[in-house]
CSV table of C-alpha atoms and ligand atoms in Angstrom, one decimal:
chain,number,residue,atom,x,y,z
A,182,MET,CA,29.8,-41.3,-53.6
A,183,ARG,CA,29.4,-41.8,-49.9
A,184,PHE,CA,29.4,-38.6,-47.9
A,185,PRO,CA,32.9,-38.4,-46.7
A,186,LEU,CA,32.0,-37.5,-43.1
A,187,GLY,CA,29.9,-40.6,-42.5
A,188,LYS,CA,31.1,-43.2,-40.2
A,189,SER,CA,32.8,-46.2,-41.8
A,190,SER,CA,30.9,-49.4,-41.2
A,191,GLY,CA,33.5,-51.0,-38.8
A,192,GLU,CA,33.7,-47.9,-36.6
A,193,GLU,CA,32.4,-48.2,-33.1
A,194,LYS,CA,29.5,-45.8,-32.4
A,195,SER,CA,30.6,-43.2,-29.9
A,196,LYS,CA,28.4,-42.7,-26.8
A,197,HIS,CA,27.2,-39.2,-26.3
A,198,PRO,CA,27.9,-38.1,-22.7
A,199,GLU,CA,24.8,-36.1,-22.4
A,200,SER,CA,22.4,-38.5,-24.1
A,201,SER,CA,21.6,-41.4,-22.0
A,202,ARG,CA,18.2,-40.4,-23.5
A,203,LYS,CA,17.6,-42.6,-26.5
A,204,ASN,CA,18.5,-40.2,-29.3
A,205,PHE,CA,18.5,-41.2,-32.9
A,206,THR,CA,21.0,-38.5,-33.7
A,207,VAL,CA,24.7,-38.8,-33.3
A,208,PRO,CA,27.1,-36.1,-32.2
A,209,ARG,CA,29.5,-34.3,-34.6
A,210,PRO,CA,32.7,-36.0,-35.7
A,211,ILE,CA,34.9,-35.6,-32.7
A,212,HIS,CA,35.6,-38.2,-30.0
A,213,ALA,CA,38.1,-39.1,-27.3
A,214,GLU,CA,39.2,-42.7,-27.4
A,215,ILE,CA,40.1,-44.2,-24.1
A,216,ASP,CA,42.4,-47.2,-24.3
A,217,LEU,CA,41.8,-49.6,-21.4
A,218,HIS,CA,44.7,-51.7,-22.3
A,219,ALA,CA,47.0,-48.7,-22.0
A,220,LEU,CA,45.6,-47.9,-18.6
A,221,ARG,CA,46.2,-51.5,-17.4
A,222,HIS,CA,49.7,-51.5,-18.9
A,223,ASN,CA,50.6,-48.2,-17.2
A,224,LEU,CA,49.3,-49.6,-13.9
A,225,GLU,CA,51.7,-52.5,-14.2
A,226,VAL,CA,54.6,-50.2,-15.0
A,227,LEU,CA,53.9,-48.1,-11.9
A,228,ARG,CA,53.2,-51.2,-9.8
A,229,GLU,CA,56.7,-52.4,-10.6
A,230,LYS,CA,58.2,-49.0,-9.7
A,231,ALA,CA,56.2,-48.9,-6.5
A,232,ALA,CA,58.2,-51.9,-5.4
A,233,GLY,CA,55.7,-53.4,-3.0
A,234,ARG,CA,54.3,-50.2,-1.6
A,235,THR,CA,50.5,-49.7,-1.5
A,236,LEU,CA,49.5,-48.2,-4.8
A,237,TRP,CA,46.7,-45.6,-4.8
A,238,ALA,CA,45.4,-44.9,-8.3
A,239,VAL,CA,44.5,-41.2,-8.4
A,240,VAL,CA,41.2,-40.8,-10.2
A,241,LYS,CA,40.4,-37.1,-9.4
A,242,ALA,CA,38.9,-34.9,-12.1
A,243,ASN,CA,37.0,-37.7,-13.7
A,244,ALA,CA,40.1,-39.8,-13.8
A,245,TYR,CA,42.1,-37.0,-15.5
A,246,GLY,CA,39.4,-36.7,-18.1
A,247,HIS,CA,39.4,-40.5,-18.9
A,248,GLY,CA,36.1,-41.2,-17.2
A,249,LEU,CA,35.9,-42.5,-13.6
A,250,GLU,CA,34.0,-45.6,-14.6
A,251,ASN,CA,36.7,-46.5,-17.2
A,252,ALA,CA,39.4,-46.1,-14.5
A,253,VAL,CA,37.4,-48.3,-12.1
A,254,ARG,CA,37.5,-51.0,-14.7
A,255,ALA,CA,41.1,-50.6,-15.7
A,256,PHE,CA,42.6,-50.1,-12.3
A,257,GLU,CA,40.9,-53.2,-10.8
A,258,LYS,CA,44.3,-54.3,-9.5
A,259,ALA,CA,45.2,-51.0,-7.7
A,260,ASP,CA,45.2,-51.1,-3.9
A,261,GLY,CA,42.9,-48.2,-3.7
A,262,LEU,CA,41.4,-45.2,-5.5
A,263,ALA,CA,42.2,-41.6,-4.5
A,264,THR,CA,39.9,-38.8,-5.3
A,265,ILE,CA,38.8,-35.3,-4.2
A,266,ASP,CA,35.1,-35.5,-3.2
A,267,LEU,CA,32.5,-37.9,-2.0
A,268,CYS,CA,30.5,-37.7,-5.2
A,269,ASP,CA,33.4,-39.4,-7.0
A,270,ALA,CA,33.6,-42.0,-4.2
A,271,GLU,CA,29.9,-42.7,-4.6
A,272,ARG,CA,30.3,-43.0,-8.4
A,273,ALA,CA,33.2,-45.4,-7.9
A,274,ARG,CA,31.1,-47.5,-5.5
A,275,LYS,CA,28.2,-47.5,-8.0
A,276,ALA,CA,30.6,-48.6,-10.7
A,277,GLY,CA,31.5,-51.6,-8.6
A,278,TRP,CA,34.6,-50.5,-6.8
A,279,LYS,CA,34.9,-52.6,-3.6
A,280,GLY,CA,38.4,-51.6,-2.5
A,281,ARG,CA,39.8,-48.7,-0.5
A,282,ILE,CA,39.0,-45.1,-1.4
A,283,LEU,CA,40.9,-42.1,-0.1
A,284,LEU,CA,39.8,-38.5,-0.1
A,285,LEU,CA,43.0,-36.6,-0.9
A,286,GLU,CA,41.9,-33.3,0.7
A,287,GLY,CA,39.7,-35.0,3.3
A,288,PHE,CA,36.1,-34.0,3.9
A,289,PHE,CA,34.8,-30.4,3.5
A,290,ASP,CA,31.9,-30.2,5.9
A,291,ALA,CA,30.3,-31.9,8.9
A,292,THR,CA,27.5,-33.2,6.6
A,293,ASP,CA,30.2,-35.2,4.8
A,294,ILE,CA,30.8,-37.5,7.8
A,295,GLU,CA,27.8,-39.7,7.4
A,296,PRO,CA,28.3,-40.5,3.7
A,297,LEU,CA,32.0,-40.8,4.4
A,298,GLN,CA,31.2,-43.7,6.7
A,299,LYS,CA,28.5,-45.2,4.6
A,300,LEU,CA,30.7,-45.3,1.5
A,301,ASP,CA,33.6,-46.6,3.7
A,302,VAL,CA,36.0,-43.9,2.5
A,303,GLU,CA,39.3,-43.0,4.2
A,304,THR,CA,40.1,-39.3,4.8
A,305,VAL,CA,43.0,-37.1,4.9
A,306,ILE,CA,43.1,-34.7,7.9
A,307,HIS,CA,45.0,-31.5,7.1
A,308,SER,CA,43.5,-28.8,9.4
A,309,PRO,CA,42.4,-28.4,13.0
A,310,TRP,CA,38.8,-27.6,11.8
A,311,GLN,CA,38.5,-31.1,10.5
A,312,ILE,CA,39.5,-32.5,13.9
A,313,GLU,CA,36.8,-30.4,15.5
A,314,ILE,CA,34.2,-31.8,13.1
A,315,LEU,CA,35.3,-35.4,14.0
A,316,ARG,CA,35.1,-34.6,17.7
A,317,ALA,CA,31.5,-33.4,17.4
A,318,ALA,CA,30.3,-36.3,15.2
A,319,LYS,CA,28.9,-39.7,15.9
A,320,LEU,CA,31.5,-42.0,14.5
A,321,MET,CA,31.6,-45.7,13.8
A,322,ASN,CA,35.0,-46.1,12.2
A,323,VAL,CA,36.8,-43.2,10.4
A,324,ARG,CA,40.2,-44.0,9.0
A,325,CYS,CA,42.4,-40.9,8.9
A,326,HIS,CA,45.7,-40.1,7.2
A,327,VAL,CA,47.4,-37.1,8.7
A,328,LYS,CA,48.6,-34.6,6.1
A,329,VAL,CA,52.1,-33.2,6.7
A,330,ASN,CA,53.2,-29.9,5.2
A,331,SER,CA,56.8,-30.7,4.3
A,332,GLY,CA,57.5,-27.5,2.3
A,333,MET,CA,54.9,-27.1,-0.4
A,334,ASN,CA,52.9,-24.9,2.0
A,335,ARG,CA,49.6,-25.9,0.6
A,336,LEU,CA,47.9,-28.4,3.0
A,337,GLY,CA,48.9,-30.0,6.2
A,338,PHE,CA,50.4,-29.8,9.7
A,339,LEU,CA,54.0,-29.0,10.3
A,340,PRO,CA,56.2,-32.1,11.1
A,341,VAL,CA,56.6,-31.0,14.7
A,342,GLU,CA,52.8,-30.8,15.1
A,343,VAL,CA,52.2,-34.4,13.9
A,344,ASP,CA,52.6,-36.2,17.2
A,345,GLY,CA,50.1,-33.9,18.9
A,346,VAL,CA,47.6,-34.3,16.0
A,347,VAL,CA,47.8,-38.1,16.1
A,348,ASP,CA,47.3,-37.9,19.9
A,349,MET,CA,44.2,-35.8,19.5
A,350,LEU,CA,42.8,-38.1,16.8
A,351,ASP,CA,43.6,-41.2,18.8
A,352,ARG,CA,41.4,-39.8,21.7
A,353,ILE,CA,38.3,-39.5,19.5
A,354,PRO,CA,36.2,-42.7,19.7
A,355,GLY,CA,35.7,-44.3,16.3
A,356,VAL,CA,38.8,-42.8,14.7
A,357,SER,CA,41.8,-44.8,13.6
A,358,VAL,CA,45.0,-43.2,12.4
A,359,MET,CA,46.5,-45.0,9.3
A,360,GLY,CA,49.7,-43.0,8.9
A,361,VAL,CA,51.0,-39.7,7.4
A,362,VAL,CA,50.8,-38.4,3.9
A,363,THR,CA,52.7,-35.6,2.3
A,364,HIS,CA,53.1,-34.2,-1.2
A,365,PHE,CA,56.1,-33.2,-3.3
A,366,ALA,CA,56.0,-29.8,-5.1
A,367,ASN,CA,58.8,-30.7,-7.5
A,368,ALA,CA,59.6,-34.4,-8.0
A,369,GLU,CA,60.4,-33.8,-11.7
A,370,PRO,CA,64.1,-34.3,-12.7
A,371,THR,CA,64.2,-30.8,-14.2
A,372,TYR,CA,63.9,-29.3,-10.6
A,373,LEU,CA,67.3,-28.8,-9.0
A,374,GLY,CA,68.1,-30.7,-5.8
A,375,ASP,CA,69.2,-27.6,-3.9
A,376,ALA,CA,66.2,-25.5,-4.8
A,377,PRO,CA,63.9,-24.5,-1.9
A,378,ALA,CA,61.3,-27.3,-2.2
A,379,SER,CA,63.2,-30.2,-3.7
A,380,VAL,CA,62.3,-33.8,-2.8
A,381,GLY,CA,65.5,-34.0,-0.7
A,382,ARG,CA,64.6,-30.9,1.3
A,383,GLN,CA,61.1,-32.1,1.8
A,384,LEU,CA,62.3,-35.5,3.0
A,385,THR,CA,64.7,-33.7,5.4
A,386,ARG,CA,61.8,-31.8,6.9
A,387,MET,CA,59.7,-34.9,7.2
A,388,GLY,CA,62.6,-36.4,9.3
A,389,ARG,CA,61.7,-39.6,11.0
A,390,LEU,CA,58.1,-39.5,9.5
A,391,ALA,CA,59.7,-40.4,6.2
A,392,GLN,CA,62.0,-43.1,7.5
A,393,THR,CA,61.6,-46.8,6.6
A,394,GLY,CA,59.1,-48.5,8.6
A,395,ALA,CA,57.1,-45.3,9.1
A,396,SER,CA,53.6,-45.6,7.7
A,397,SER,CA,53.8,-42.8,5.2
A,398,CYS,CA,52.4,-42.2,1.7
A,399,MET,CA,54.5,-39.6,-0.1
A,400,ALA,CA,55.3,-40.1,-3.8
A,401,ASN,CA,53.2,-38.9,-6.8
A,402,SER,CA,54.0,-40.1,-10.3
A,403,ALA,CA,57.2,-38.1,-10.6
A,404,GLY,CA,58.3,-39.3,-7.1
A,405,ILE,CA,57.7,-42.9,-8.1
A,406,LEU,CA,59.5,-42.6,-11.4
A,407,TRP,CA,62.5,-40.5,-10.5
A,408,HIS,CA,63.0,-40.7,-6.7
A,409,PRO,CA,63.7,-44.2,-5.6
A,410,GLU,CA,65.1,-42.7,-2.3
A,411,VAL,CA,61.5,-41.9,-1.3
A,412,GLY,CA,60.4,-44.7,0.9
A,413,GLY,CA,57.2,-45.1,2.8
A,414,SER,CA,54.5,-47.6,2.8
A,415,GLY,CA,52.4,-46.2,0.0
A,416,VAL,CA,52.4,-44.1,-3.2
A,417,ARG,CA,49.8,-42.1,-5.1
A,418,ALA,CA,50.1,-42.4,-8.9
A,419,GLY,CA,48.2,-40.0,-11.1
A,420,VAL,CA,49.2,-38.7,-14.5
A,421,ALA,CA,51.6,-41.5,-15.3
A,422,LEU,CA,48.8,-44.1,-15.0
A,423,TYR,CA,47.2,-42.2,-17.9
A,424,GLY,CA,50.3,-42.7,-20.0
A,425,VAL,CA,51.5,-39.1,-19.7
A,426,SER,CA,55.0,-38.1,-18.5
A,427,PRO,CA,54.9,-35.8,-15.4
A,428,ASP,CA,57.9,-34.0,-16.9
A,429,ALA,CA,57.3,-32.5,-20.4
A,430,HIS,CA,60.9,-32.9,-21.3
A,431,ILE,CA,60.8,-36.7,-20.9
A,432,SER,CA,58.6,-38.7,-23.3
A,433,SER,CA,56.0,-41.4,-22.4
A,434,GLU,CA,58.0,-43.9,-24.6
A,435,GLU,CA,61.2,-43.3,-22.6
A,436,LEU,CA,59.2,-44.2,-19.5
A,437,GLY,CA,57.5,-47.2,-21.1
A,438,LEU,CA,54.1,-45.6,-20.7
A,439,ILE,CA,51.3,-45.7,-23.3
A,440,PRO,CA,49.0,-42.6,-23.7
A,441,ALA,CA,45.5,-43.7,-22.9
A,442,MET,CA,43.5,-40.8,-24.3
A,443,THR,CA,43.5,-39.9,-27.9
A,444,LEU,CA,41.4,-36.9,-29.0
A,445,LYS,CA,40.4,-37.1,-32.6
A,446,ALA,CA,38.2,-35.0,-34.9
A,447,LYS,CA,37.4,-34.9,-38.6
A,448,ILE,CA,38.1,-32.3,-41.3
A,449,ILE,CA,34.6,-30.9,-42.2
A,450,ALA,CA,35.6,-28.3,-44.8
A,451,ILE,CA,38.6,-27.3,-47.0
A,452,GLN,CA,39.3,-23.7,-48.0
A,453,GLU,CA,41.8,-23.0,-50.9
A,454,ILE,CA,42.9,-19.4,-50.2
A,455,ALA,CA,45.2,-16.9,-52.0
A,456,PRO,CA,48.2,-15.2,-50.4
A,457,GLY,CA,47.2,-12.3,-48.2
A,458,GLU,CA,43.9,-13.9,-47.2
A,459,VAL,CA,43.3,-14.2,-43.4
A,460,VAL,CA,41.8,-17.0,-41.4
A,461,GLY,CA,39.4,-17.1,-38.4
A,462,TYR,CA,38.2,-14.6,-35.7
A,463,GLY,CA,40.5,-11.6,-35.3
A,464,SER,CA,42.2,-12.5,-38.6
A,465,ARG,CA,45.3,-13.5,-36.6
A,466,TRP,CA,46.8,-15.7,-39.4
A,467,THR,CA,47.7,-14.5,-42.9
A,468,ALA,CA,48.5,-16.8,-45.8
A,469,LYS,CA,51.9,-16.1,-47.3
A,470,ARG,CA,51.3,-18.5,-50.2
A,471,ARG,CA,48.4,-20.1,-51.9
A,472,SER,CA,47.2,-22.3,-49.0
A,473,ARG,CA,44.9,-25.3,-48.3
A,474,ILE,CA,43.2,-24.7,-45.0
A,475,ALA,CA,41.4,-27.6,-43.3
A,476,VAL,CA,38.5,-26.9,-40.8
A,477,VAL,CA,38.5,-29.4,-38.0
A,478,ALA,CA,35.4,-30.2,-35.8
A,479,CYS,CA,37.1,-29.3,-32.5
A,480,GLY,CA,37.0,-26.1,-30.6
A,481,TYR,CA,37.5,-24.5,-27.2
A,482,ALA,CA,34.1,-25.8,-26.1
A,483,ASP,CA,35.6,-29.3,-26.5
A,484,GLY,CA,38.5,-28.5,-24.3
A,485,TYR,CA,41.0,-27.5,-26.9
A,486,PRO,CA,42.5,-24.2,-25.5
A,487,ARG,CA,41.6,-21.0,-27.2
A,488,SER,CA,45.0,-19.6,-26.1
A,489,MET,CA,46.7,-22.0,-28.6
A,490,PRO,CA,49.0,-19.9,-30.9
A,491,ASP,CA,49.5,-20.2,-34.6
A,492,GLY,CA,51.8,-23.0,-35.4
A,493,ALA,CA,50.6,-25.3,-32.6
A,494,PRO,CA,50.8,-28.9,-33.9
A,495,VAL,CA,48.0,-31.1,-35.1
A,496,TRP,CA,48.7,-34.7,-36.3
A,497,VAL,CA,47.3,-35.4,-39.8
A,498,GLU,CA,48.1,-38.4,-41.9
A,499,GLY,CA,51.5,-39.0,-40.2
A,500,GLN,CA,52.6,-35.4,-40.3
A,501,LEU,CA,52.2,-32.3,-38.2
A,502,ALA,CA,50.0,-29.5,-39.5
A,503,PRO,CA,50.2,-26.0,-38.0
A,504,LEU,CA,47.2,-24.3,-36.4
A,505,THR,CA,46.2,-21.2,-38.4
A,506,GLY,CA,44.2,-18.6,-36.7
A,507,SER,CA,42.5,-18.5,-33.4
A,508,VAL,CA,40.5,-21.5,-32.1
A,509,SER,CA,36.7,-21.0,-32.4
A,510,MET,CA,34.1,-22.5,-30.0
A,511,ASP,CA,33.5,-25.5,-32.2
A,512,MET,CA,36.2,-25.5,-34.9
A,513,LEU,CA,39.8,-24.9,-35.5
A,514,GLU,CA,41.8,-24.4,-38.7
A,515,ILE,CA,45.0,-26.0,-39.8
A,516,ASP,CA,47.3,-25.6,-42.8
A,517,VAL,CA,47.4,-28.8,-44.9
A,518,THR,CA,49.0,-27.3,-48.0
A,519,ASP,CA,51.9,-29.7,-47.6
A,520,ILE,CA,49.7,-32.7,-46.7
A,521,PRO,CA,47.8,-33.6,-49.9
A,522,ALA,CA,46.5,-36.8,-48.4
A,523,ALA,CA,44.4,-34.7,-45.9
A,524,GLY,CA,41.0,-34.0,-47.2
A,525,LEU,CA,37.3,-33.9,-46.4
A,526,GLY,CA,36.6,-36.5,-43.8
A,527,THR,CA,40.2,-37.1,-42.8
A,528,GLU,CA,40.5,-37.8,-39.1
A,529,VAL,CA,43.1,-35.7,-37.3
A,530,GLU,CA,44.6,-36.2,-33.8
A,531,LEU,CA,44.6,-33.3,-31.5
A,532,TRP,CA,46.6,-35.2,-28.9
A,533,GLY,CA,47.2,-38.8,-27.9
A,534,LYS,CA,49.1,-41.8,-29.3
A,535,HIS,CA,51.0,-39.9,-32.1
A,536,LEU,CA,51.2,-36.4,-30.6
A,537,SER,CA,51.9,-36.1,-26.9
A,538,VAL,CA,49.5,-34.0,-24.9
A,539,ASN,CA,52.5,-32.5,-23.2
A,540,ARG,CA,53.8,-31.2,-26.5
A,541,VAL,CA,50.4,-29.7,-27.4
A,542,ALA,CA,50.1,-28.2,-23.9
A,543,ALA,CA,53.5,-26.7,-24.1
A,544,ALA,CA,52.5,-24.8,-27.3
A,545,CYS,CA,50.1,-22.7,-25.2
A,546,GLY,CA,52.2,-22.5,-22.0
A,547,THR,CA,50.5,-25.2,-19.9
A,548,ILE,CA,50.9,-28.8,-18.9
A,549,GLY,CA,49.3,-32.0,-20.3
A,550,TYR,CA,47.4,-32.5,-17.0
A,551,GLU,CA,45.3,-29.4,-17.7
A,552,LEU,CA,44.3,-30.4,-21.3
A,553,LEU,CA,43.4,-34.0,-20.2
A,554,CYS,CA,41.1,-32.9,-17.4
A,555,ALA,CA,39.6,-30.0,-19.4
A,556,LEU,CA,38.1,-32.4,-22.0
A,557,ALA,CA,34.6,-31.2,-22.2
A,558,ARG,CA,31.5,-33.2,-21.3
A,559,ARG,CA,30.1,-32.8,-24.8
A,560,VAL,CA,32.9,-34.8,-26.4
A,561,PRO,CA,31.8,-38.4,-27.0
A,562,VAL,CA,34.0,-41.0,-25.5
A,563,SER,CA,34.7,-44.4,-27.0
A,564,VAL,CA,36.3,-47.1,-25.0
A,565,LYS,CA,38.9,-49.4,-26.6
A,566,GLU,CA,39.0,-52.7,-24.9
A,567,ALA,CA,42.1,-54.5,-26.2
B,39,LIG,C1,46.9,-35.3,-7.9
B,39,LIG,C2,47.6,-35.8,-6.7
B,39,LIG,C3,48.5,-36.9,-6.9
B,39,LIG,C4,48.9,-37.5,-8.2
B,39,LIG,O1,49.8,-36.6,-8.9
B,39,LIG,P1,50.4,-37.0,-10.3
B,39,LIG,O2,51.4,-36.0,-10.5
B,39,LIG,O3,49.3,-36.9,-11.3
B,39,LIG,O4,50.9,-38.4,-10.1
B,39,LIG,C5,49.1,-37.4,-5.7
B,39,LIG,N1,48.8,-36.8,-4.5
B,39,LIG,C6,48.0,-35.8,-4.4
B,39,LIG,C7,47.8,-35.2,-3.0
B,39,LIG,C8,47.4,-35.2,-5.4
B,39,LIG,O5,46.6,-34.2,-5.3
């Protein structure tokens, strides 16, 4: 008999993220599968919804956990990449990205100015201290997008300050102002239109800055999907590009999106336990009947939240098995008493194509975004091409 955990012959060998060194060992049976076709498909869906506006593909947080290099390949047809720091911009350039790159929060320090220009990266300007840095620097050509605080109260200048800021920037040699950007706090349909920071209210605060013809980039995924009234010249698509609905109450399928990340791990042990027996650290879960408990090679050190409660769903052989007991660093346990097909070596899905990451996230009170980008470095990633 073949050892049930061995890789089947046709299976692609996963690349270990921490072993560019030539190891002859392979990691344990867990991997995240990244579907490039899904990423390309989602880009087309968003492209259509963006209706001619410049489409920035947001690739922050290692492309929401999908791997920046994978995103660079799949989003070849995007108009630009948007990210958070210059290290990511450098990585994107090294991966062959020749198009535009935007720093969503702009630069962080005077020492960023030189690499900013070398890498040909555009920057958001959200605070007076950034203008001071530009004034004091030797500039060739720095393309700036002025961030407007339209009601989220996180980053940006007030709409009434924008003319003055643009004026100041225009007077700095080597600076060109590309337009304004703002960000919506609540573009999901579950947020009510008359609540304090609705898209409608934020647009009102933007005033003429948001009107047609204005060079403005406002909509995130939710804005693109659900607010056709948001105009502007550009959009910034993030989570939807990865096939995940920005609103947990609406499914990817309804939006025509395909989840691009599937996290899978194998069952490495089975315990048959009697009623009254308990499972895992803290003995949180107690068997009410004779139970078949499967131990899965995925734990919180892989990015599966330790805060996950009993009953959280895991997809196994076409059914959902409930989590039983607290998640360990490297393992978790599920009840497969009612899933006889599940056994040693069975691959389960933690989230992905069959089980939406939003549903899993909701079980522990968070959103899909957080689980995607918390995928740990030690999880091997395999890339599916077609
Ligand atoms: C992350 C981010 C986006 C993308 O948001 P999604 O909800 O993932 O589409 C757009 N704009 C800014 C400023 C962001 O930080």
